[in-house]
Amino acid sequence: MLIPLAHLPRPPPLTASAIFRPRAPRLLASLSLATPPPPLLAASAFASLPLRALLSESQREVEMVGESEGRPLRVGLVCGGPSPERGISLNSARSGEDLLVTCYYIDCGMNAYAISPAQLYSNTPSDFDFKLESLAQGFQSLFDFAQHLAANVDIVFPELLEKANVPFVGTPSKNCLLAFDKYNASLELNAQGFLTVPNFLVEKDKLAKSKLEEWFQSINLDKENGKVVVKPTSAGSSIGVVVAYGANDAAEKAEGIISEGIDDKVIIEVFLEGGTEFTAIVVDVGTANNSEPVVLLPTEVELQSSSNIDIQEDTIFNYRRKYLPTRQVAYHTPPRFPSEVIDCIRQGVSILFRCLGLRDFARIDGWFLPTPVTSLPSAENTGKFGNTKYGAVLFTDINLMTGMEQTSFLFQQSSKVGFSHSRILRTVVQHACSRYPSLVPCSNAWTALSRKIQAAKQAEAIQKGTSKKKVFVIFGGDTSERQVSLMSGTNVWLNLQGFDDLDVTPCLLTSGNGYSSFHNQNMNGISRDVWTLPYSLVLRHTIEEVNAACIEAIDPERMELTSRLRDQVMNELGQSLSKYDWFAGFDIADKQPIKYSLQQWINHVKEAQAVCMVVLEKMVLFNRCWDLQEFLTQLASYGVHTIPKDLRATEEILKSSPDDIWNDLKAKLQTETDLEVYANALERKLQRMPANCLSRAHGVIEMPVSPPESLIFEPFIETDEIIISTKSVDDSTRHLVWKGENKWLEVTVGVVGKRGEMLSLNPSITVKESGDILSLEEKFQGGTGINLTPPPSTIMSEEALQKCKSCIETLANTLGLEGFSRIDAFVNVQNGEILLIEVNTVPGMTPSTVLIHQALTEKPPIYPHKFFRTLLDLAFARAN
């Protein structure tokens, strides 16, 4: 069956007045607007930013605009792009859903589109691209896109409009080209008197192995097994970065990077053995013609080795460690370096910002090599900047537009010195506007309206005489899904920050013995603790890292260092920013985490008369509620069915013959199983099973923290694959290809409401891009997958869709669900009856969860901050 995309309504006419587009500004940096983009320049990911907090007051600004002179500055987003970093771009953009934002997307073919804010919640670049043909308004060319922006915006980034004399945020294109190319940047740093890492440039079709061997020898590196790092000169996000041993291996890996199309130039660098990586955000707070960079508190990147066989031996800060939850990396802000070294880092970053001609803000990465320094030739580096009595400081990567995901380095470091997400973004935008006299009226109007709104809110609060409602958002726990819990809790907490009548406190549930021992003991009977967290400590990638950061934060020595450096940076920022009328001061207080026992915390919540939002991923599954199996059989007449199951004790699995159990299961359930592989993983207490270790293709499987008491086996339900067709020569559109031979289709459905009155949202199907079972990344982290909400009418009729929703509501109300839950099921596409998989009463609430898609398909759309507030209000109503 060939299914064309449904033609949905176009977005409204475009009225944006500003484009704020963060991420490496290197695409088309020197390109004429009338010239098509050459392939070698199409190497950028357009990352945008979480602007929901920045724009949470925008609707009221619209209502009040008539009361103020001048038009307030409005902000737009451009995301996407052709490089492998596109996924990071989308993760950065997902919170910018306010209706005043006009959103733009550029696909991997360099085609530009105007998209609706709701489309920002597409799961992946593939999801974006697939839906563009039906949901987006395309431009004929980049030239047309540039002309549109030139006519409709106040301020934009340089690549497309610099030559059209349109004001822009960020660094000019000429400086971008120098700074972003790692090889050229290293030459410039060396010329400016900085320590640099010895390197060798490999260009496409120009590799001379003899020259490479000579370079190895010139720096006293063994040409047979000397350790080096091989990386693209222009790619970001650690994409393509690998370790090599010897000249031949380095040459082979360099050629591999080029042949894969990641870059046409590769740089080979000495591996800085014994060094520690750091990164520092720098913000320009100077006047229009005088740069005054202030470096925030740098972050130390601690890479941690693992004995697991699926973890690579060499510890490099690769893409997975940088962007996905992993216990292989931890961050320390400020670094655990001597004070003199931290001062050297901040001073060096400030000098680089000026000498490279950067603007507004940037992120600069580097390494600290403790004394004695053995990785660098001593003679060449005498007298260079970066030498300290404690070791050497080197700067290696200049990021002109840092990623802006919810927990990015920008927000981690900004929150340490008093900036919320909203305040640092406003600071960057307002500073950029100050360079352009034509934007001063808009900027002033934005400032005036913000202050008027704040004053109105304060007056309203005084008049009502009501205190803020206290809310505790708790996440963490010890299940294999605890990292999803952190992502969900962070997302919920940030979305609720914008409501002035709420006092929201994030909390971490942890083991009293810490996380390090989770895989070596039974968790039964172990005490639980809860940390109440300050703003900055929430912004981490893993539960373990948050827990460690809390312990570190209350260490007296670290407290003294952090407090002193924080005061120093805030004084530098305050002295310069106070000159601007638009600066409203810092809005994040310096607080310490507080540790409670679980019972103490429960008492604390009760005393505060607070509502608790539990985002613990301690799922209450139908699968685990074994006694419901027989109970739910009575719903068969309503179209609700269950999958046959077999319950086995884990001890039985480990002690019995896998062949005997296998044969018994096959007889009972008519299924096959990879029992021996799974049992071995349980017995070895692996944290995760490697991808594709079972008979069917799959991603990495996160294992239980401790072996469960029992396991449930059920047959695999066969469904027909839904495939995305490629574009043919005579057909510019892509289609869904679905055989339709099997009647069952897997769906995920959210249910919302009061007990006995639960309502079903529109079901979603996910077109999987690999494997048979969706991985954690596919479900929650924006890794892969295309979500279709609701299923296309050519697959499932409207009658069957409504029957499916009715079955879901019957099930939810029969089980006594309330508030919010997620139900996974197979649906019969012919009649809408369902075959239940599981019920999750604490579903994931990450920025990319499919449940957000479902809320956005309601009429009118329910955006995330309103969706989470609706769930919270249900809890308030129940409490009252």
mmCIF file of C-alpha atoms in Angstrom, residues 205-461:
data_model
loop_
_atom_site.group_PDB
_atom_site.id
_atom_site.type_symbol
_atom_site.label_atom_id
_atom_site.label_comp_id
_atom_site.label_asym_id
_atom_site.label_seq_id
_atom_site.Cartn_x
_atom_site.Cartn_y
_atom_site.Cartn_z
ATOM 1 C CA ASP A 205 43.313 13.235 -2.081
ATOM 2 C CA LYS A 206 46.481 14.858 -0.710
ATOM 3 C CA LEU A 207 47.623 12.484 2.020
ATOM 4 C CA ALA A 208 51.352 11.679 1.887
ATOM 5 C CA LYS A 209 52.069 8.936 4.429
ATOM 6 C CA SER A 210 55.774 9.689 4.318
ATOM 7 C CA LYS A 211 55.106 13.261 5.436
ATOM 8 C CA LEU A 212 52.848 11.970 8.208
ATOM 9 C CA GLU A 213 55.586 9.601 9.396
ATOM 10 C CA GLU A 214 58.064 12.499 9.388
ATOM 11 C CA TRP A 215 55.647 14.492 11.548
ATOM 12 C CA PHE A 216 55.409 11.609 14.035
ATOM 13 C CA GLN A 217 59.198 11.532 14.276
ATOM 14 C CA SER A 218 59.520 15.321 14.544
ATOM 15 C CA ILE A 219 57.506 15.348 17.771
ATOM 16 C CA ASN A 220 59.149 12.202 19.163
ATOM 17 C CA LEU A 221 56.057 10.069 18.640
ATOM 18 C CA ASP A 222 56.463 6.411 17.711
ATOM 19 C CA LYS A 223 55.272 6.072 14.118
ATOM 20 C CA GLU A 224 54.211 2.465 14.752
ATOM 21 C CA ASN A 225 51.948 2.956 17.785
ATOM 22 C CA GLY A 226 52.102 6.595 18.877
ATOM 23 C CA LYS A 227 48.709 7.680 20.209
ATOM 24 C CA VAL A 228 46.898 10.490 18.372
ATOM 25 C CA VAL A 229 43.409 11.923 17.958
ATOM 26 C CA VAL A 230 41.940 12.129 14.457
ATOM 27 C CA LYS A 231 39.058 14.553 13.860
ATOM 28 C CA PRO A 232 37.381 16.615 11.138
ATOM 29 C CA THR A 233 38.569 20.217 10.972
ATOM 30 C CA SER A 234 35.080 21.693 10.704
ATOM 31 C CA ALA A 235 32.592 19.252 12.250
ATOM 32 C CA GLY A 236 31.295 19.922 15.755
ATOM 33 C CA SER A 237 29.669 17.908 18.547
ATOM 34 C CA SER A 238 32.666 15.510 18.568
ATOM 35 C CA ILE A 239 31.295 13.865 15.423
ATOM 36 C CA GLY A 240 33.958 11.779 13.692
ATOM 37 C CA VAL A 241 36.481 12.086 16.548
ATOM 38 C CA VAL A 242 38.502 8.863 16.970
ATOM 39 C CA VAL A 243 41.740 7.677 18.577
ATOM 40 C CA ALA A 244 44.477 6.144 16.385
ATOM 41 C CA TYR A 245 47.782 4.370 17.053
ATOM 42 C CA GLY A 246 50.679 5.024 14.712
ATOM 43 C CA ALA A 247 50.938 6.715 11.341
ATOM 44 C CA ASN A 248 49.237 3.978 9.316
ATOM 45 C CA ASP A 249 46.211 3.771 11.625
ATOM 46 C CA ALA A 250 45.937 7.555 11.716
ATOM 47 C CA ALA A 251 46.068 7.777 7.929
ATOM 48 C CA GLU A 252 43.436 5.065 7.549
ATOM 49 C CA LYS A 253 41.055 6.747 9.979
ATOM 50 C CA ALA A 254 41.604 10.172 8.418
ATOM 51 C CA GLU A 255 40.752 8.776 5.002
ATOM 52 C CA GLY A 256 37.698 7.094 6.534
ATOM 53 C CA ILE A 257 36.392 10.425 7.861
ATOM 54 C CA ILE A 258 36.857 11.988 4.423
ATOM 55 C CA SER A 259 35.285 9.059 2.547
ATOM 56 C CA GLU A 260 32.242 9.163 4.832
ATOM 57 C CA GLY A 261 31.682 12.769 3.787
ATOM 58 C CA ILE A 262 31.999 14.186 7.288
ATOM 59 C CA ASP A 263 34.662 16.668 6.137
ATOM 60 C CA ASP A 264 37.173 17.082 3.330
ATOM 61 C CA LYS A 265 39.936 18.062 5.752
ATOM 62 C CA VAL A 266 41.086 16.162 8.833
ATOM 63 C CA ILE A 267 43.436 17.175 11.614
ATOM 64 C CA ILE A 268 45.653 14.700 13.467
ATOM 65 C CA GLU A 269 46.684 15.820 16.950
ATOM 66 C CA VAL A 270 48.867 14.443 19.700
ATOM 67 C CA PHE A 271 46.784 12.630 22.316
ATOM 68 C CA LEU A 272 47.152 14.704 25.470
ATOM 69 C CA GLU A 273 47.929 11.869 27.852
ATOM 70 C CA GLY A 274 47.089 12.689 31.457
ATOM 71 C CA GLY A 275 45.227 15.853 30.508
ATOM 72 C CA THR A 276 41.764 16.981 31.547
ATOM 73 C CA GLU A 277 39.354 18.708 29.183
ATOM 74 C CA PHE A 278 37.514 21.902 30.111
ATOM 75 C CA THR A 279 35.030 24.238 28.469
ATOM 76 C CA ALA A 280 34.213 27.888 29.192
ATOM 77 C CA ILE A 281 31.331 30.147 28.155
ATOM 78 C CA VAL A 282 32.223 33.764 27.434
ATOM 79 C CA VAL A 283 29.660 36.584 27.249
ATOM 80 C CA ASP A 284 30.334 39.995 25.734
ATOM 81 C CA VAL A 285 29.042 42.787 27.998
ATOM 82 C CA GLY A 286 30.858 45.694 26.332
ATOM 83 C CA THR A 287 29.527 48.599 24.330
ATOM 84 C CA ALA A 288 28.730 48.649 20.622
ATOM 85 C CA ASN A 289 32.293 49.426 19.564
ATOM 86 C CA ASN A 290 34.270 48.013 22.473
ATOM 87 C CA SER A 291 34.227 44.281 23.214
ATOM 88 C CA GLU A 292 34.303 43.426 26.911
ATOM 89 C CA PRO A 293 34.199 39.650 27.297
ATOM 90 C CA VAL A 294 33.480 38.128 30.697
ATOM 91 C CA VAL A 295 34.245 34.430 31.094
ATOM 92 C CA LEU A 296 31.818 32.507 33.284
ATOM 93 C CA LEU A 297 32.827 29.652 35.597
ATOM 94 C CA PRO A 298 34.563 27.033 33.413
ATOM 95 C CA THR A 299 33.518 23.381 33.545
ATOM 96 C CA GLU A 300 35.888 20.447 33.966
ATOM 97 C CA VAL A 301 34.957 17.399 31.880
ATOM 98 C CA GLU A 302 35.879 14.266 33.819
ATOM 99 C CA LEU A 303 35.901 11.122 31.700
ATOM 100 C CA GLN A 304 35.433 7.923 33.648
ATOM 101 C CA SER A 305 36.548 4.514 32.436
ATOM 102 C CA SER A 306 34.400 1.401 32.626
ATOM 103 C CA SER A 307 35.215 -2.276 32.720
ATOM 104 C CA ASN A 308 32.172 -3.203 30.608
ATOM 105 C CA ILE A 309 33.051 -4.895 27.373
ATOM 106 C CA ASP A 310 30.799 -2.630 25.319
ATOM 107 C CA ILE A 311 32.668 0.519 26.311
ATOM 108 C CA GLN A 312 35.601 1.577 24.164
ATOM 109 C CA GLU A 313 38.987 1.568 25.840
ATOM 110 C CA ASP A 314 40.028 5.098 24.928
ATOM 111 C CA THR A 315 38.346 7.848 26.899
ATOM 112 C CA ILE A 316 37.500 10.681 24.539
ATOM 113 C CA PHE A 317 34.635 13.116 24.878
ATOM 114 C CA ASN A 318 32.622 11.693 21.973
ATOM 115 C CA TYR A 319 29.105 12.430 20.731
ATOM 116 C CA ARG A 320 27.341 9.949 23.045
ATOM 117 C CA ARG A 321 29.182 11.176 26.130
ATOM 118 C CA LYS A 322 28.484 14.773 25.218
ATOM 119 C CA TYR A 323 24.759 14.554 24.526
ATOM 120 C CA LEU A 324 23.290 11.311 25.892
ATOM 121 C CA PRO A 325 22.998 10.149 29.495
ATOM 122 C CA THR A 326 26.059 8.073 30.357
ATOM 123 C CA ARG A 327 27.976 7.256 33.518
ATOM 124 C CA GLN A 328 31.233 7.699 31.603
ATOM 125 C CA VAL A 329 31.417 11.465 32.090
ATOM 126 C CA ALA A 330 30.929 13.946 34.942
ATOM 127 C CA TYR A 331 31.095 17.744 34.993
ATOM 128 C CA HIS A 332 32.573 19.981 37.676
ATOM 129 C CA THR A 333 31.774 23.711 37.676
ATOM 130 C CA PRO A 334 34.137 25.310 38.569
ATOM 131 C CA PRO A 335 36.932 22.847 37.718
ATOM 132 C CA ARG A 336 38.889 21.052 40.413
ATOM 133 C CA PHE A 337 42.018 22.851 39.215
ATOM 134 C CA PRO A 338 44.265 25.192 41.211
ATOM 135 C CA SER A 339 42.907 28.753 41.352
ATOM 136 C CA GLU A 340 45.838 30.007 39.270
ATOM 137 C CA VAL A 341 44.917 27.583 36.486
ATOM 138 C CA ILE A 342 41.256 28.664 36.525
ATOM 139 C CA ASP A 343 42.380 32.312 36.352
ATOM 140 C CA CYS A 344 44.637 31.413 33.407
ATOM 141 C CA ILE A 345 41.726 29.740 31.591
ATOM 142 C CA ARG A 346 39.433 32.744 32.095
ATOM 143 C CA GLN A 347 42.135 35.198 31.064
ATOM 144 C CA GLY A 348 43.046 33.176 27.967
ATOM 145 C CA VAL A 349 39.443 32.795 26.808
ATOM 146 C CA SER A 350 38.911 36.546 27.192
ATOM 147 C CA ILE A 351 42.031 37.318 25.138
ATOM 148 C CA LEU A 352 40.997 34.847 22.432
ATOM 149 C CA PHE A 353 37.506 36.334 22.214
ATOM 150 C CA ARG A 354 39.012 39.745 21.485
ATOM 151 C CA CYS A 355 41.844 38.750 19.156
ATOM 152 C CA LEU A 356 39.591 36.521 17.037
ATOM 153 C CA GLY A 357 36.951 39.254 16.716
ATOM 154 C CA LEU A 358 34.120 37.242 18.290
ATOM 155 C CA ARG A 359 30.825 38.843 19.301
ATOM 156 C CA ASP A 360 28.032 38.412 21.821
ATOM 157 C CA PHE A 361 28.942 34.994 23.228
ATOM 158 C CA ALA A 362 30.878 31.823 22.483
ATOM 159 C CA ARG A 363 32.219 28.638 24.049
ATOM 160 C CA ILE A 364 35.915 27.775 24.020
ATOM 161 C CA ASP A 365 37.237 24.309 24.884
ATOM 162 C CA GLY A 366 40.692 23.276 25.950
ATOM 163 C CA TRP A 367 42.910 21.031 28.061
ATOM 164 C CA PHE A 368 44.826 21.305 31.297
ATOM 165 C CA LEU A 369 47.962 19.155 31.488
ATOM 166 C CA PRO A 370 49.364 18.911 35.032
ATOM 167 C CA THR A 371 53.106 19.175 35.618
ATOM 168 C CA PRO A 372 55.232 17.511 34.362
ATOM 169 C CA VAL A 373 53.961 18.072 30.826
ATOM 170 C CA THR A 374 55.247 15.257 28.615
ATOM 171 C CA SER A 375 52.881 15.516 25.618
ATOM 172 C CA LEU A 376 54.245 18.802 24.253
ATOM 173 C CA PRO A 377 57.652 19.646 22.767
ATOM 174 C CA SER A 378 59.190 21.909 25.420
ATOM 175 C CA ALA A 379 61.467 23.981 23.200
ATOM 176 C CA GLU A 380 58.686 25.308 20.963
ATOM 177 C CA ASN A 381 56.444 26.356 23.863
ATOM 178 C CA THR A 382 58.815 28.309 26.068
ATOM 179 C CA GLY A 383 57.315 31.678 26.973
ATOM 180 C CA LYS A 384 53.905 30.926 25.446
ATOM 181 C CA PHE A 385 50.611 31.830 27.129
ATOM 182 C CA GLY A 386 49.266 28.874 29.065
ATOM 183 C CA ASN A 387 52.363 27.881 31.010
ATOM 184 C CA THR A 388 51.733 27.858 34.770
ATOM 185 C CA LYS A 389 53.646 26.375 37.664
ATOM 186 C CA TYR A 390 50.919 23.750 37.952
ATOM 187 C CA GLY A 391 50.981 22.702 34.302
ATOM 188 C CA ALA A 392 49.927 23.798 30.809
ATOM 189 C CA VAL A 393 46.628 25.271 29.604
ATOM 190 C CA LEU A 394 45.819 24.783 25.912
ATOM 191 C CA PHE A 395 42.818 25.995 23.906
ATOM 192 C CA THR A 396 41.715 23.637 21.137
ATOM 193 C CA ASP A 397 38.141 24.309 19.948
ATOM 194 C CA ILE A 398 36.236 27.550 19.397
ATOM 195 C CA ASN A 399 32.468 27.134 19.342
ATOM 196 C CA LEU A 400 30.907 30.268 17.926
ATOM 197 C CA MET A 401 27.381 29.166 18.804
ATOM 198 C CA THR A 402 27.228 26.719 21.679
ATOM 199 C CA GLY A 403 24.442 24.166 21.803
ATOM 200 C CA MET A 404 21.429 25.258 23.812
ATOM 201 C CA GLU A 405 19.741 22.145 25.038
ATOM 202 C CA GLN A 406 18.085 22.414 28.438
ATOM 203 C CA THR A 407 21.181 21.162 30.256
ATOM 204 C CA SER A 408 23.859 22.634 27.956
ATOM 205 C CA PHE A 409 27.104 24.198 29.181
ATOM 206 C CA LEU A 410 25.672 27.658 28.510
ATOM 207 C CA PHE A 411 22.901 27.149 31.056
ATOM 208 C CA GLN A 412 25.023 25.150 33.497
ATOM 209 C CA GLN A 413 27.615 27.902 33.747
ATOM 210 C CA SER A 414 25.170 30.823 33.531
ATOM 211 C CA SER A 415 23.064 29.470 36.392
ATOM 212 C CA LYS A 416 26.178 29.275 38.571
ATOM 213 C CA VAL A 417 26.550 33.065 38.307
ATOM 214 C CA GLY A 418 22.939 34.145 38.743
ATOM 215 C CA PHE A 419 21.318 33.749 35.300
ATOM 216 C CA SER A 420 18.217 31.681 34.593
ATOM 217 C CA HIS A 421 17.694 30.317 31.074
ATOM 218 C CA SER A 422 15.478 33.282 30.314
ATOM 219 C CA ARG A 423 17.800 35.940 31.700
ATOM 220 C CA ILE A 424 20.978 34.822 29.911
ATOM 221 C CA LEU A 425 19.159 34.595 26.585
ATOM 222 C CA ARG A 426 17.646 38.046 26.994
ATOM 223 C CA THR A 427 21.096 39.350 27.872
ATOM 224 C CA VAL A 428 22.621 37.943 24.678
ATOM 225 C CA VAL A 429 19.796 39.198 22.449
ATOM 226 C CA GLN A 430 19.677 42.665 24.019
ATOM 227 C CA HIS A 431 23.449 43.036 23.796
ATOM 228 C CA ALA A 432 23.371 42.150 20.101
ATOM 229 C CA CYS A 433 20.626 44.711 19.527
ATOM 230 C CA SER A 434 22.676 47.425 21.231
ATOM 231 C CA ARG A 435 25.121 47.393 18.313
ATOM 232 C CA TYR A 436 22.431 48.610 15.925
ATOM 233 C CA PRO A 437 20.819 52.040 16.427
ATOM 234 C CA SER A 438 17.825 51.013 14.311
ATOM 235 C CA LEU A 439 16.938 48.328 16.872
ATOM 236 C CA VAL A 440 17.098 50.556 19.939
ATOM 237 C CA PRO A 441 13.361 51.486 19.846
ATOM 238 C CA CYS A 442 12.345 47.808 19.614
ATOM 239 C CA SER A 443 14.745 46.858 22.364
ATOM 240 C CA ASN A 444 13.509 49.666 24.599
ATOM 241 C CA ALA A 445 9.894 48.687 23.963
ATOM 242 C CA TRP A 446 10.680 45.085 24.888
ATOM 243 C CA THR A 447 12.296 46.247 28.123
ATOM 244 C CA ALA A 448 9.434 48.605 28.979
ATOM 245 C CA LEU A 449 6.810 45.943 28.389
ATOM 246 C CA SER A 450 8.682 43.367 30.433
ATOM 247 C CA ARG A 451 8.843 45.747 33.371
ATOM 248 C CA LYS A 452 5.211 46.729 32.999
ATOM 249 C CA ILE A 453 4.184 43.079 32.973
ATOM 250 C CA GLN A 454 6.293 42.319 36.044
ATOM 251 C CA ALA A 455 4.823 45.280 37.920
ATOM 252 C CA ALA A 456 1.311 44.174 36.976
ATOM 253 C CA LYS A 457 1.991 40.670 38.242
ATOM 254 C CA GLN A 458 3.318 41.960 41.560
ATOM 255 C CA ALA A 459 0.309 44.247 41.998
ATOM 256 C CA GLU A 460 -2.057 41.392 41.188
ATOM 257 C CA ALA A 461 -0.362 39.155 43.754
#
